[in-house]
Short mmCIF file of C-alpha atoms in Angstrom, two decimals:
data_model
loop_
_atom_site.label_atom_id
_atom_site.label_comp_id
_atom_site.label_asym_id
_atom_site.label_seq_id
_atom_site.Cartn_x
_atom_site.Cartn_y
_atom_site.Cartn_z
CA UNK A 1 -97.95 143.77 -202.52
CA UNK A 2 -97.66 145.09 -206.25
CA UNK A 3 -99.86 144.60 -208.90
CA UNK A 4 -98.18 141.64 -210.27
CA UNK A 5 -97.28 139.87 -207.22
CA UNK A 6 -101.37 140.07 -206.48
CA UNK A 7 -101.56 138.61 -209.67
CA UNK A 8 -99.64 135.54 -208.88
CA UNK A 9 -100.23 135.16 -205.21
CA UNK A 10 -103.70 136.93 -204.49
CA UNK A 11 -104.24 137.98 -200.81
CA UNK A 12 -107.09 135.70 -199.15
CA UNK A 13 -110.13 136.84 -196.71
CA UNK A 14 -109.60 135.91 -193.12
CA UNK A 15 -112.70 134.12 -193.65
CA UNK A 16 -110.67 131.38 -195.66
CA UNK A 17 -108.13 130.84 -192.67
CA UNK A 18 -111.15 130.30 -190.08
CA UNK A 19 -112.45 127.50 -192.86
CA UNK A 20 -108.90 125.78 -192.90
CA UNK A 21 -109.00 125.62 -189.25
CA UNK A 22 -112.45 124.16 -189.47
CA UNK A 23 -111.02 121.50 -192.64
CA UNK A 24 -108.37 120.66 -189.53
CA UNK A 25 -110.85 119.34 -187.10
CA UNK A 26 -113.06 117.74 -189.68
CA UNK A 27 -110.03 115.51 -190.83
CA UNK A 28 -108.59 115.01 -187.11
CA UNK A 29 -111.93 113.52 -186.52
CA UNK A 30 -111.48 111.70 -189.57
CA UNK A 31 -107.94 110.37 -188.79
CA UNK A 32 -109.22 109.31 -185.45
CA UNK A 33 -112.18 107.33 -186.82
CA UNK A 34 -109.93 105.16 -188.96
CA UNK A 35 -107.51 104.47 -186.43
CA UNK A 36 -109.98 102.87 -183.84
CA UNK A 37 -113.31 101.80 -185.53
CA UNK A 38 -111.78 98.59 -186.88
CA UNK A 39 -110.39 98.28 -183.03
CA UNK A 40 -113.80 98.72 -181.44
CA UNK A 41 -116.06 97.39 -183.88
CA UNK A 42 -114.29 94.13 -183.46
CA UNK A 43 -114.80 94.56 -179.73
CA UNK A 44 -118.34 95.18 -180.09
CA UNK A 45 -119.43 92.89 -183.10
CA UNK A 46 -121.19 89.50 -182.42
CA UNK A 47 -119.13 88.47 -185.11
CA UNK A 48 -115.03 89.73 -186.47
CA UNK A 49 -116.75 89.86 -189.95
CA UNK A 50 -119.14 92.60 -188.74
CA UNK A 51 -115.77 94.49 -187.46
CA UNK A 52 -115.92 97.41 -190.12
CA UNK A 53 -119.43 97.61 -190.24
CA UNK A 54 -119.37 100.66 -188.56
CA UNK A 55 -116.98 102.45 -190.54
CA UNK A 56 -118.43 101.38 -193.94
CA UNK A 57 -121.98 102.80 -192.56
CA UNK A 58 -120.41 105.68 -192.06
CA UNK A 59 -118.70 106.03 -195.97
CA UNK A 60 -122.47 105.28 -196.84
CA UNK A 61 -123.92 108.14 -194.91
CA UNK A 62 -121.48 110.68 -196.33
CA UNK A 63 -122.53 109.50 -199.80
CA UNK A 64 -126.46 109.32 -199.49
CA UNK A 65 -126.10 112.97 -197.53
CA UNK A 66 -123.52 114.88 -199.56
CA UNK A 67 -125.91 115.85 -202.79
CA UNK A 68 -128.94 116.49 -200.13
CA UNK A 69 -126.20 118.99 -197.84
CA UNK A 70 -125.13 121.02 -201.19
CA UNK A 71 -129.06 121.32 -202.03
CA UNK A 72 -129.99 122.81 -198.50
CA UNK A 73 -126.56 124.95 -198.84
CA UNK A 74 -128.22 126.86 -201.90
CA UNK A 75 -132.12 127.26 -200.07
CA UNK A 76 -130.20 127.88 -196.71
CA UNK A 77 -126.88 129.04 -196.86
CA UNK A 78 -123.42 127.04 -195.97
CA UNK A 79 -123.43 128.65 -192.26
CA UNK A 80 -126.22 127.40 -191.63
CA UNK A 81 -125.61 123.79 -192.67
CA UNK A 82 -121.75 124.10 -191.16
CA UNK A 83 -123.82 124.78 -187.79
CA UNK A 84 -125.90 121.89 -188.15
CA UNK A 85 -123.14 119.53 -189.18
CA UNK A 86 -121.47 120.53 -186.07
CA UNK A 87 -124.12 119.85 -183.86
CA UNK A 88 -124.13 116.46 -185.68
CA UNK A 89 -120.43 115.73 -184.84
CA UNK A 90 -121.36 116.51 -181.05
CA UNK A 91 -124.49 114.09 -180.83
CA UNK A 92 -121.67 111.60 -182.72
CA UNK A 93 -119.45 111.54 -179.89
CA UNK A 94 -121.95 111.25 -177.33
CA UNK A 95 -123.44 108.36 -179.31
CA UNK A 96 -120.23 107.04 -179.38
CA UNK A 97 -118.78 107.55 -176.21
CA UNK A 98 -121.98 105.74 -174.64
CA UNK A 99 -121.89 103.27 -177.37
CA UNK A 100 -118.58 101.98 -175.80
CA UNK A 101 -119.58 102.94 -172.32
CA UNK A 102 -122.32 100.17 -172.79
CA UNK A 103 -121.07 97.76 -175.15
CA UNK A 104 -123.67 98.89 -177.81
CA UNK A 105 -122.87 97.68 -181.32
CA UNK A 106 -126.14 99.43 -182.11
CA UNK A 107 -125.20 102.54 -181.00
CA UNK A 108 -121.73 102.32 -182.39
CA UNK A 109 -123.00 101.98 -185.85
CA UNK A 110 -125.34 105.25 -185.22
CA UNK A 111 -122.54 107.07 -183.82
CA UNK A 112 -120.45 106.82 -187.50
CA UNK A 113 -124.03 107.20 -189.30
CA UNK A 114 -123.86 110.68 -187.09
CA UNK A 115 -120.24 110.82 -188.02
CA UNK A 116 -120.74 110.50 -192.01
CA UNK A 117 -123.50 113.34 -191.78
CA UNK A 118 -121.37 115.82 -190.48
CA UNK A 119 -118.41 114.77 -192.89
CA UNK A 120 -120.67 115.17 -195.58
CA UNK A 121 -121.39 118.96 -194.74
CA UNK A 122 -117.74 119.82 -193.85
CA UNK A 123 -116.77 118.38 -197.12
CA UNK A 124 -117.95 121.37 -198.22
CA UNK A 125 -115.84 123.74 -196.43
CA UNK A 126 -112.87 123.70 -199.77
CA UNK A 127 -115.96 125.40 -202.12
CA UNK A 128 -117.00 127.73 -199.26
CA UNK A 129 -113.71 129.41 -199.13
CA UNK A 130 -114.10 129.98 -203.07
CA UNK A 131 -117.45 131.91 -202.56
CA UNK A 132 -115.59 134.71 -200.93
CA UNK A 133 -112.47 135.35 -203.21
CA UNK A 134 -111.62 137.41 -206.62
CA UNK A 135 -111.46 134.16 -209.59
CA UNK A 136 -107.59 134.58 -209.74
CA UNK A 137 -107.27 133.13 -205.82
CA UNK A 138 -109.90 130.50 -206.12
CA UNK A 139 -107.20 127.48 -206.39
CA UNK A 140 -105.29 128.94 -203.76
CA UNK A 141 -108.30 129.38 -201.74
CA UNK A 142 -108.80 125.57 -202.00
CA UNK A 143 -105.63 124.60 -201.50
CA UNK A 144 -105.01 126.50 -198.16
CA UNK A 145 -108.42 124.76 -196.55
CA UNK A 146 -106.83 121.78 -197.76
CA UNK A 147 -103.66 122.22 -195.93
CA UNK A 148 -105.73 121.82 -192.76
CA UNK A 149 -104.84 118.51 -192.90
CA UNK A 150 -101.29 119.22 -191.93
CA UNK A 151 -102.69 119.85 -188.30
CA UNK A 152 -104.47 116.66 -188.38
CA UNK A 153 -102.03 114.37 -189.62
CA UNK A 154 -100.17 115.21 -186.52
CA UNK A 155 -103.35 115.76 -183.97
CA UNK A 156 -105.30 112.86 -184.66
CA UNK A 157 -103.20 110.30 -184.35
CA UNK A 158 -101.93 111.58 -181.01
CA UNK A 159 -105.49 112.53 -179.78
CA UNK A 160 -106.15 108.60 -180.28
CA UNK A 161 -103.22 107.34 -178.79
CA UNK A 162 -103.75 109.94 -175.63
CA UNK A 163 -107.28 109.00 -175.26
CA UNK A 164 -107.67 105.44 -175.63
CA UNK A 165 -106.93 104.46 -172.29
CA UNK A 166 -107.74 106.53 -169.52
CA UNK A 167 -108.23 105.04 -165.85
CA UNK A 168 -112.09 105.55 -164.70
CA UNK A 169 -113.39 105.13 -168.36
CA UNK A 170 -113.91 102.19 -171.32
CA UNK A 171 -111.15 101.87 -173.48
CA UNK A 172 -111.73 103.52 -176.79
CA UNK A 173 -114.68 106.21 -175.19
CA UNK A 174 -112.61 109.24 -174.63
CA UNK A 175 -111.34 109.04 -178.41
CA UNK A 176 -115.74 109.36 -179.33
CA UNK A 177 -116.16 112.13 -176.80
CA UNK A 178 -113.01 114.16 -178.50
CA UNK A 179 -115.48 114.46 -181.51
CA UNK A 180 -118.22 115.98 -178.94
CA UNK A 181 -115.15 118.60 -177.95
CA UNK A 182 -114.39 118.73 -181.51
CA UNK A 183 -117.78 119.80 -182.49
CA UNK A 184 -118.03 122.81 -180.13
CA UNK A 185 -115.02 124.08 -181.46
CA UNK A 186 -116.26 123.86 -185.16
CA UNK A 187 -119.87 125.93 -183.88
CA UNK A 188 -117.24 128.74 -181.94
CA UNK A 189 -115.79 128.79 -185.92
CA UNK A 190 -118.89 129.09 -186.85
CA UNK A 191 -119.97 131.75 -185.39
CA UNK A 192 -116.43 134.00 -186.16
CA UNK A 193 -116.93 133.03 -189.92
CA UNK A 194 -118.66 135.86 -192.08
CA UNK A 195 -119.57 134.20 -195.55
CA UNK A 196 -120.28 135.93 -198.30
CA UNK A 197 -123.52 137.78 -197.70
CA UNK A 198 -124.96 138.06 -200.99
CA UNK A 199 -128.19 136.52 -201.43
CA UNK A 200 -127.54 133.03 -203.30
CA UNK A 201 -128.60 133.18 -207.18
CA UNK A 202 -131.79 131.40 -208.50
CA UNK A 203 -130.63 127.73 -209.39
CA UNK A 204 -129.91 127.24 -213.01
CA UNK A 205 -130.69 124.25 -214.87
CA UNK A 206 -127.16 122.02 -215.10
CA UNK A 207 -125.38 123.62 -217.71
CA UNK A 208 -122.80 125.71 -218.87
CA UNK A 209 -123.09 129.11 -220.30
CA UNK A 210 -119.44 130.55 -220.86
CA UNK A 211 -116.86 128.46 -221.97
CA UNK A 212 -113.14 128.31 -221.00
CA UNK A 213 -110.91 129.75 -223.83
CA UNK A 214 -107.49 127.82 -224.91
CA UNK A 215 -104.50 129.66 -226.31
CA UNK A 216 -105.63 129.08 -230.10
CA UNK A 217 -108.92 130.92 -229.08
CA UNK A 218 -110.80 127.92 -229.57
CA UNK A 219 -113.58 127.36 -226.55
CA UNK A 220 -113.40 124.25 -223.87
CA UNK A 221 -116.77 122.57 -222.95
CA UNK A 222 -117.16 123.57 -220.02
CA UNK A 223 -119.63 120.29 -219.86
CA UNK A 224 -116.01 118.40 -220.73
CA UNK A 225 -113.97 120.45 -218.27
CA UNK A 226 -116.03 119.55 -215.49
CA UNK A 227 -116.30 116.23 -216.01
CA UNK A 228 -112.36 115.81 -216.53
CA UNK A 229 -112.75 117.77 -213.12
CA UNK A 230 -114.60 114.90 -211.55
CA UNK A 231 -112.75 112.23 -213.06
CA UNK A 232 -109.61 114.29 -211.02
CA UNK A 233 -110.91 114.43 -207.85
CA UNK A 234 -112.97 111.36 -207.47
CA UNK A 235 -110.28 109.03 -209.78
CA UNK A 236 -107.48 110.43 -207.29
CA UNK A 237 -109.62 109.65 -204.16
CA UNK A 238 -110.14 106.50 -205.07
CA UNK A 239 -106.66 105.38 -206.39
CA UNK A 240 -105.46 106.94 -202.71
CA UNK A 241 -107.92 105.19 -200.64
CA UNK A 242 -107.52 101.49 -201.97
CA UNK A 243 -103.97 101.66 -201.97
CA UNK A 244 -103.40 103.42 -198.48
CA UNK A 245 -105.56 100.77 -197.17
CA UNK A 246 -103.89 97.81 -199.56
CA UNK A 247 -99.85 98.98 -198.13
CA UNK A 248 -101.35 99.35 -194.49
CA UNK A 249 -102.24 95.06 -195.55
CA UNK A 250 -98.40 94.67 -196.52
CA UNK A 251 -96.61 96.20 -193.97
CA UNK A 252 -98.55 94.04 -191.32
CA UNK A 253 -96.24 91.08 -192.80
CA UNK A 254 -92.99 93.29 -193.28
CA UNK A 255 -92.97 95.37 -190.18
CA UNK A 256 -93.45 96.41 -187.12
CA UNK A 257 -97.22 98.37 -186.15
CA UNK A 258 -94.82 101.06 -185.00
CA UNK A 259 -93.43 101.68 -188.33
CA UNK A 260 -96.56 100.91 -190.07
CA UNK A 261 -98.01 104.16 -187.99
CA UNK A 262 -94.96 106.08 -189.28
CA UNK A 263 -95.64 105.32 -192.72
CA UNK A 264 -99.29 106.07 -192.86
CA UNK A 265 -98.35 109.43 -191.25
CA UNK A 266 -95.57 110.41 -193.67
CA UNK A 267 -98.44 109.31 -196.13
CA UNK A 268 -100.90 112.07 -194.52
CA UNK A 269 -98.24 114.44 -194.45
CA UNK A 270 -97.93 114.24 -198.30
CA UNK A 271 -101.27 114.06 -199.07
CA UNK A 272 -101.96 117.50 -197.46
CA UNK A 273 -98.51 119.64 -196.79
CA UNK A 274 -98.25 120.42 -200.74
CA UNK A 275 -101.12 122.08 -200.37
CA UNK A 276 -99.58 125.48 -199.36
CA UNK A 277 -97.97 125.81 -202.31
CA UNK A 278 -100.16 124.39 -204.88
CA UNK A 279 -102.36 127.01 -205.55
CA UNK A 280 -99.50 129.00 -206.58
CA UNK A 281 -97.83 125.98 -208.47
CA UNK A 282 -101.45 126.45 -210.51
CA UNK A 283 -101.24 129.95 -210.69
CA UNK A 284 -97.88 129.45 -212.43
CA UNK A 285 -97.89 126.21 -214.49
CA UNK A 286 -101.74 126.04 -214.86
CA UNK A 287 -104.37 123.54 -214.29
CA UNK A 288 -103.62 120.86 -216.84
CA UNK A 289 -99.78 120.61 -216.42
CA UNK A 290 -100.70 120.07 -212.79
CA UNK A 291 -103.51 118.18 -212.70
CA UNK A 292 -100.89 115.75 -215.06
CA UNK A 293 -98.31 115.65 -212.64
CA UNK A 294 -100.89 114.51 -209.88
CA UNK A 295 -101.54 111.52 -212.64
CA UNK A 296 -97.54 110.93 -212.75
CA UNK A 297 -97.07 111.05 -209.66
CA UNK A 298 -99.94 108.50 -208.82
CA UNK A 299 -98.14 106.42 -211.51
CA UNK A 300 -94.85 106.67 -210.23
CA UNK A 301 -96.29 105.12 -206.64
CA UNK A 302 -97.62 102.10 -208.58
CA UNK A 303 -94.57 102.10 -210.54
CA UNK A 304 -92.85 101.52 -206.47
CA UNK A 305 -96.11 99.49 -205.70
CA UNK A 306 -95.35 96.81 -208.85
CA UNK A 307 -91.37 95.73 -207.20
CA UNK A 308 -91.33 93.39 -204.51
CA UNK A 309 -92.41 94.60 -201.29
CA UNK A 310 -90.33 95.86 -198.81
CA UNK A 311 -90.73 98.75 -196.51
CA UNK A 312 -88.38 101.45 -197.95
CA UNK A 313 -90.92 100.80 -201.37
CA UNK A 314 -94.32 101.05 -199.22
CA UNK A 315 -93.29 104.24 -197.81
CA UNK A 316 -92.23 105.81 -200.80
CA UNK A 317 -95.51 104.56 -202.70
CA UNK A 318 -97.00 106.02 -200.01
CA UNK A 319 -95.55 109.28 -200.19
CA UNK A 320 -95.62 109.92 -203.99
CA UNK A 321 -99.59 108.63 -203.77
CA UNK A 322 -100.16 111.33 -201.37
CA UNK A 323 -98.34 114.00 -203.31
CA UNK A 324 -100.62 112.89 -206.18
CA UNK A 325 -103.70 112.88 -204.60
CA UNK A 326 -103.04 116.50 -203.31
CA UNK A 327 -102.36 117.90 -207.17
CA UNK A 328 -105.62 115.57 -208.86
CA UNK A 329 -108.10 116.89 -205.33
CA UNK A 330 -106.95 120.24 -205.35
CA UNK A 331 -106.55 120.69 -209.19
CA UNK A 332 -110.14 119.09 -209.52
CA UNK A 333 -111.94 121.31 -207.09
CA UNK A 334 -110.49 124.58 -208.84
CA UNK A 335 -111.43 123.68 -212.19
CA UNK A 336 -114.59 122.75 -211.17
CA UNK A 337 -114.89 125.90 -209.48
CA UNK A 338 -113.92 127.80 -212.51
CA UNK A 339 -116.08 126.04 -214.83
CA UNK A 340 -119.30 126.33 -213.20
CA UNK A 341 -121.20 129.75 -212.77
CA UNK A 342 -122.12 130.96 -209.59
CA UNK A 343 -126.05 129.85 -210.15
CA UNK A 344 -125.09 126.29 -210.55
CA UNK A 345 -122.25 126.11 -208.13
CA UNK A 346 -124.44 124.04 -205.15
CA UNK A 347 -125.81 121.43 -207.70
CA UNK A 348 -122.48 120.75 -209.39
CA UNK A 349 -120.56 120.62 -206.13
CA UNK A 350 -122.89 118.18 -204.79
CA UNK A 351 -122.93 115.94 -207.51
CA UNK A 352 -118.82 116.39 -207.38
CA UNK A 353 -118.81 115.35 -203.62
CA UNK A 354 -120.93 112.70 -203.88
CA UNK A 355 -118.93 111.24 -206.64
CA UNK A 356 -115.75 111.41 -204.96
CA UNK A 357 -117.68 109.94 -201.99
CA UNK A 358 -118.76 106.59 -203.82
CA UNK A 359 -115.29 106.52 -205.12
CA UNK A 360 -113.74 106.78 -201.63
CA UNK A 361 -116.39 104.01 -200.51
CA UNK A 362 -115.15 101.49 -203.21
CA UNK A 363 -111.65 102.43 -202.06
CA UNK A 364 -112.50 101.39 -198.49
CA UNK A 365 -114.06 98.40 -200.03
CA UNK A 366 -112.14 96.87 -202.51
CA UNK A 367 -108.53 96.84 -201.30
CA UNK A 368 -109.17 92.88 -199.21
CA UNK A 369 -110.46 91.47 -202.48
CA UNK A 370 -108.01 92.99 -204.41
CA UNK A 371 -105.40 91.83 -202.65
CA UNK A 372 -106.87 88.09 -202.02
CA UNK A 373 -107.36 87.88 -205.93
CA UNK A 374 -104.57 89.49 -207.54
CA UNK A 375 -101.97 90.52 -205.22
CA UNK A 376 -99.89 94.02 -204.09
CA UNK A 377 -98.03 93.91 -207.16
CA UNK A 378 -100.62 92.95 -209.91
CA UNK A 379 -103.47 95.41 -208.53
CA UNK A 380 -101.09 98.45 -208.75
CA UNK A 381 -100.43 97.60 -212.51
CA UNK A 382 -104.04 97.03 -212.76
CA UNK A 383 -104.87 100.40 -211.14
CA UNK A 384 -102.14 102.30 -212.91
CA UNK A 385 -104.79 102.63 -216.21
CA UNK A 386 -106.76 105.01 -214.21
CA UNK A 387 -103.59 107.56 -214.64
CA UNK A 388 -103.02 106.53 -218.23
CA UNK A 389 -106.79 107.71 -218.60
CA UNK A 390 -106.37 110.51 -216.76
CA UNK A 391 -102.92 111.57 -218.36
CA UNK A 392 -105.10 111.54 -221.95
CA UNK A 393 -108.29 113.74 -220.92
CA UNK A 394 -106.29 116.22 -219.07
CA UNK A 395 -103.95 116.56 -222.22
CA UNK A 396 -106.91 115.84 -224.64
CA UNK A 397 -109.45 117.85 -223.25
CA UNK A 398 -108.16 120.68 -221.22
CA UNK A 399 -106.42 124.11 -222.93
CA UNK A 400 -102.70 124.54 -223.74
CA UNK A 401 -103.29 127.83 -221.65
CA UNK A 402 -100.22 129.97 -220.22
CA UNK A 403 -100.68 130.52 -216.20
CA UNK A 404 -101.80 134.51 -216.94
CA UNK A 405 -104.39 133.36 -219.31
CA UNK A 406 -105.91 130.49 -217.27
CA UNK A 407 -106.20 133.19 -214.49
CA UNK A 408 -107.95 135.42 -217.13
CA UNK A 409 -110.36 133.01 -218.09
CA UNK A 410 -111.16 131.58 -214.82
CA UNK A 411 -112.86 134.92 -214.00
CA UNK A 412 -114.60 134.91 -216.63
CA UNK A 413 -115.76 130.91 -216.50
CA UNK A 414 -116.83 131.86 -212.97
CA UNK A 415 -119.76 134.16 -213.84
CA UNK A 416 -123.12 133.07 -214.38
#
């Protein structure tokens, strides 16, 4: 590879592969958990209104653990929380496969708690792949673990719909013992990943000591740039979550469940197969330009989301909300990874995570109300001012910088 084609599309450690692999089976687990908690919570509840108890206790549980899993990252190291998270996700499925072996509402609810902890560690597997690569492949980095998805969007699904009726067992059990089998294969990743070995930094306080530079050699605030870097990544989570869940309402009334299932998978599949290509759509537009398109494309989907209803407009709302989501997530994490130096990395990221977890909650949370109170159409024009307010930082606050120059300066944000 010459010089300049290094430059554009830097060569990654086999170390990042191993964590995409990894991101895959954290999301298939993910992608199986919404597709039957409502299912057996309802089966297990006392009560239909204690149906997604469950699965909101286990949004919780990534949010209270995610700052507390970056923290022991720094004193520990990331392999050895990975480990532990994995050892989580097995105890998970046992809860859970017992849980519906016995009818246990109890120990359904304990099983997500489990479930949440682990997600809350592996959420961290996008920052570990940065750790390990020259500032120049850090978006790509991210992006690739990202497109782990991919392999999820297509596994999980079909792991449920194998598993969830199997002669000799509960309905529903097999799919919480997958995440036991699941688990062992994240601790044999485990142990083939070699992270950086480095001894960690000494924490910093929470601040920034070398600033981006913009074309017109004027500094960024790096204090600014990561907070436009949260507003990204949790703003795009959130606008994702609440309107995945809010079309999934719709199409109950406009279609089949069969073609609901088909939509929400197309939806997956834009959400995460972009991201082989958009760390080199950063490395040659630049962060802002496509951390903007994520916001227009977001708008364009509630542009779709604000006509009448019909199932040729869900899916492609659906499809140009995952495509967004994939450019604000993966443009988010990079320039927070660029922006904060290596002493300060754990802190930041864990405040980042636990930001986008909240946000992710609310999205689980809101889209019923919403929906009872204003309606499909009217809550996607209400939503849409989160992209107008994200079009205006990201072209307010973030440098008119050429791709070659962002790459420059990203190596030099990323030192303490």
């Amino acid at each position: 590879m010459n010089a300049r084609l290094r430059r554009i599309i830097p060569e990654l450690p086999g170390a990042t592969w191993l964590l995409s692999l990894a991101q895959a089976l954290n999301l298939t687990c993910a992608v199986i958990s919404v597709t039957v908690a409502a299912i057996v919570g309802a089966r297990l509840a006392a009560s239909p209104a204690l149906a997604t108890v469950p699965y909101g206790a286990q949004f919780a549980s990534v949010m209270v653990c995610t700052f507390p899993a970056s923290m022991l990252m720094r004193r520990l190291g990331r392999r050895v929380v990975f480990t532990f998270g994995a050892l989580v996700l097995i105890c998970a499925g046992l809860l859970g496969f017992v849980a519906v072996a016995r009818g246990s509402f109890v120990l359904l609810t304990a099983a997500h708690v489990a479930l949440g902890m682990y997600v809350a560690c592996a959420n961290f597997y996008r920052f570990a792949a940065v750790d390990d690569v020259e500032p120049t492949a850090k978006a790509r980095a991210i992006s690739v673990v990202v497109a782990g998805g991919v392999l999820a969007a297509v596994a999980g699904p079909a792991i449920a719909d194998w598993l969830k009726v199997v002669p000799g067992y509960a309905d529903f059990s097999l799919c919480y013992a997958a995440f036991s089998v699941l688990g062992v294969a994240t601790l044999l990743l485990m142990a083939a990943w070699r992270p950086r070995t480095a001894s960690a930094p000494a924490a910093a306080p929470i601040k920034f000591l070398t600033p981006m530079t913009s074309t017109a050699g004027a500094p960024l605030d790096s204090n600014l740039a990561v907070g436009i870097a949260i507003f990204c990544s949790a703003g795009g989570y959130f606008l994702m979550n609440l309107l995945m869940v809010q079309a999934s309402l719709v199409m109950k009334d406009i279609c089949s469940f069969s073609a609901t299932s088909d939509a929400i998978e197309i939806h997956v599949l834009a959400m995460f197969v972009p991201s082989f290509v958009t760390g080199l759509i950063i490395a040659r537009v630049g962060l802002k330009r496509t951390l903007m398109a994520g916001f227009f494309l977001l708008g364009a989907a509630m542009t779709f989301g604000s006509l009448v209803p019909s199932y040729a407009v869900v899916v492609a709302s659906l499809t140009l909300l995952g495509l967004g989501w994939n450019l604000t997530y993966v443009g988010g994490g990079a320039l927070l990874a660029q922006n904060v130096p290596d002493r300060s990395r754990h802190r930041w990221q864990g405040v980042n995570d636990t930001v986008i977890a909240a946000c992710a909650t609310l999205g689980a949370l809101l889209p019923a109300p919403m929906m009872a109170v204003f309606g499909w159409n009217r809550s996607n024009v209400l939503l849409s001012s989160i992209c107008v307010a994200g079009l205006l930082l990201c072209w307010r606050g973030l440098p008119r910088a050429t791709p070659g120059l962002l790459l420059r300066t990203a190596g030099t944000a990323s030192k303490p």
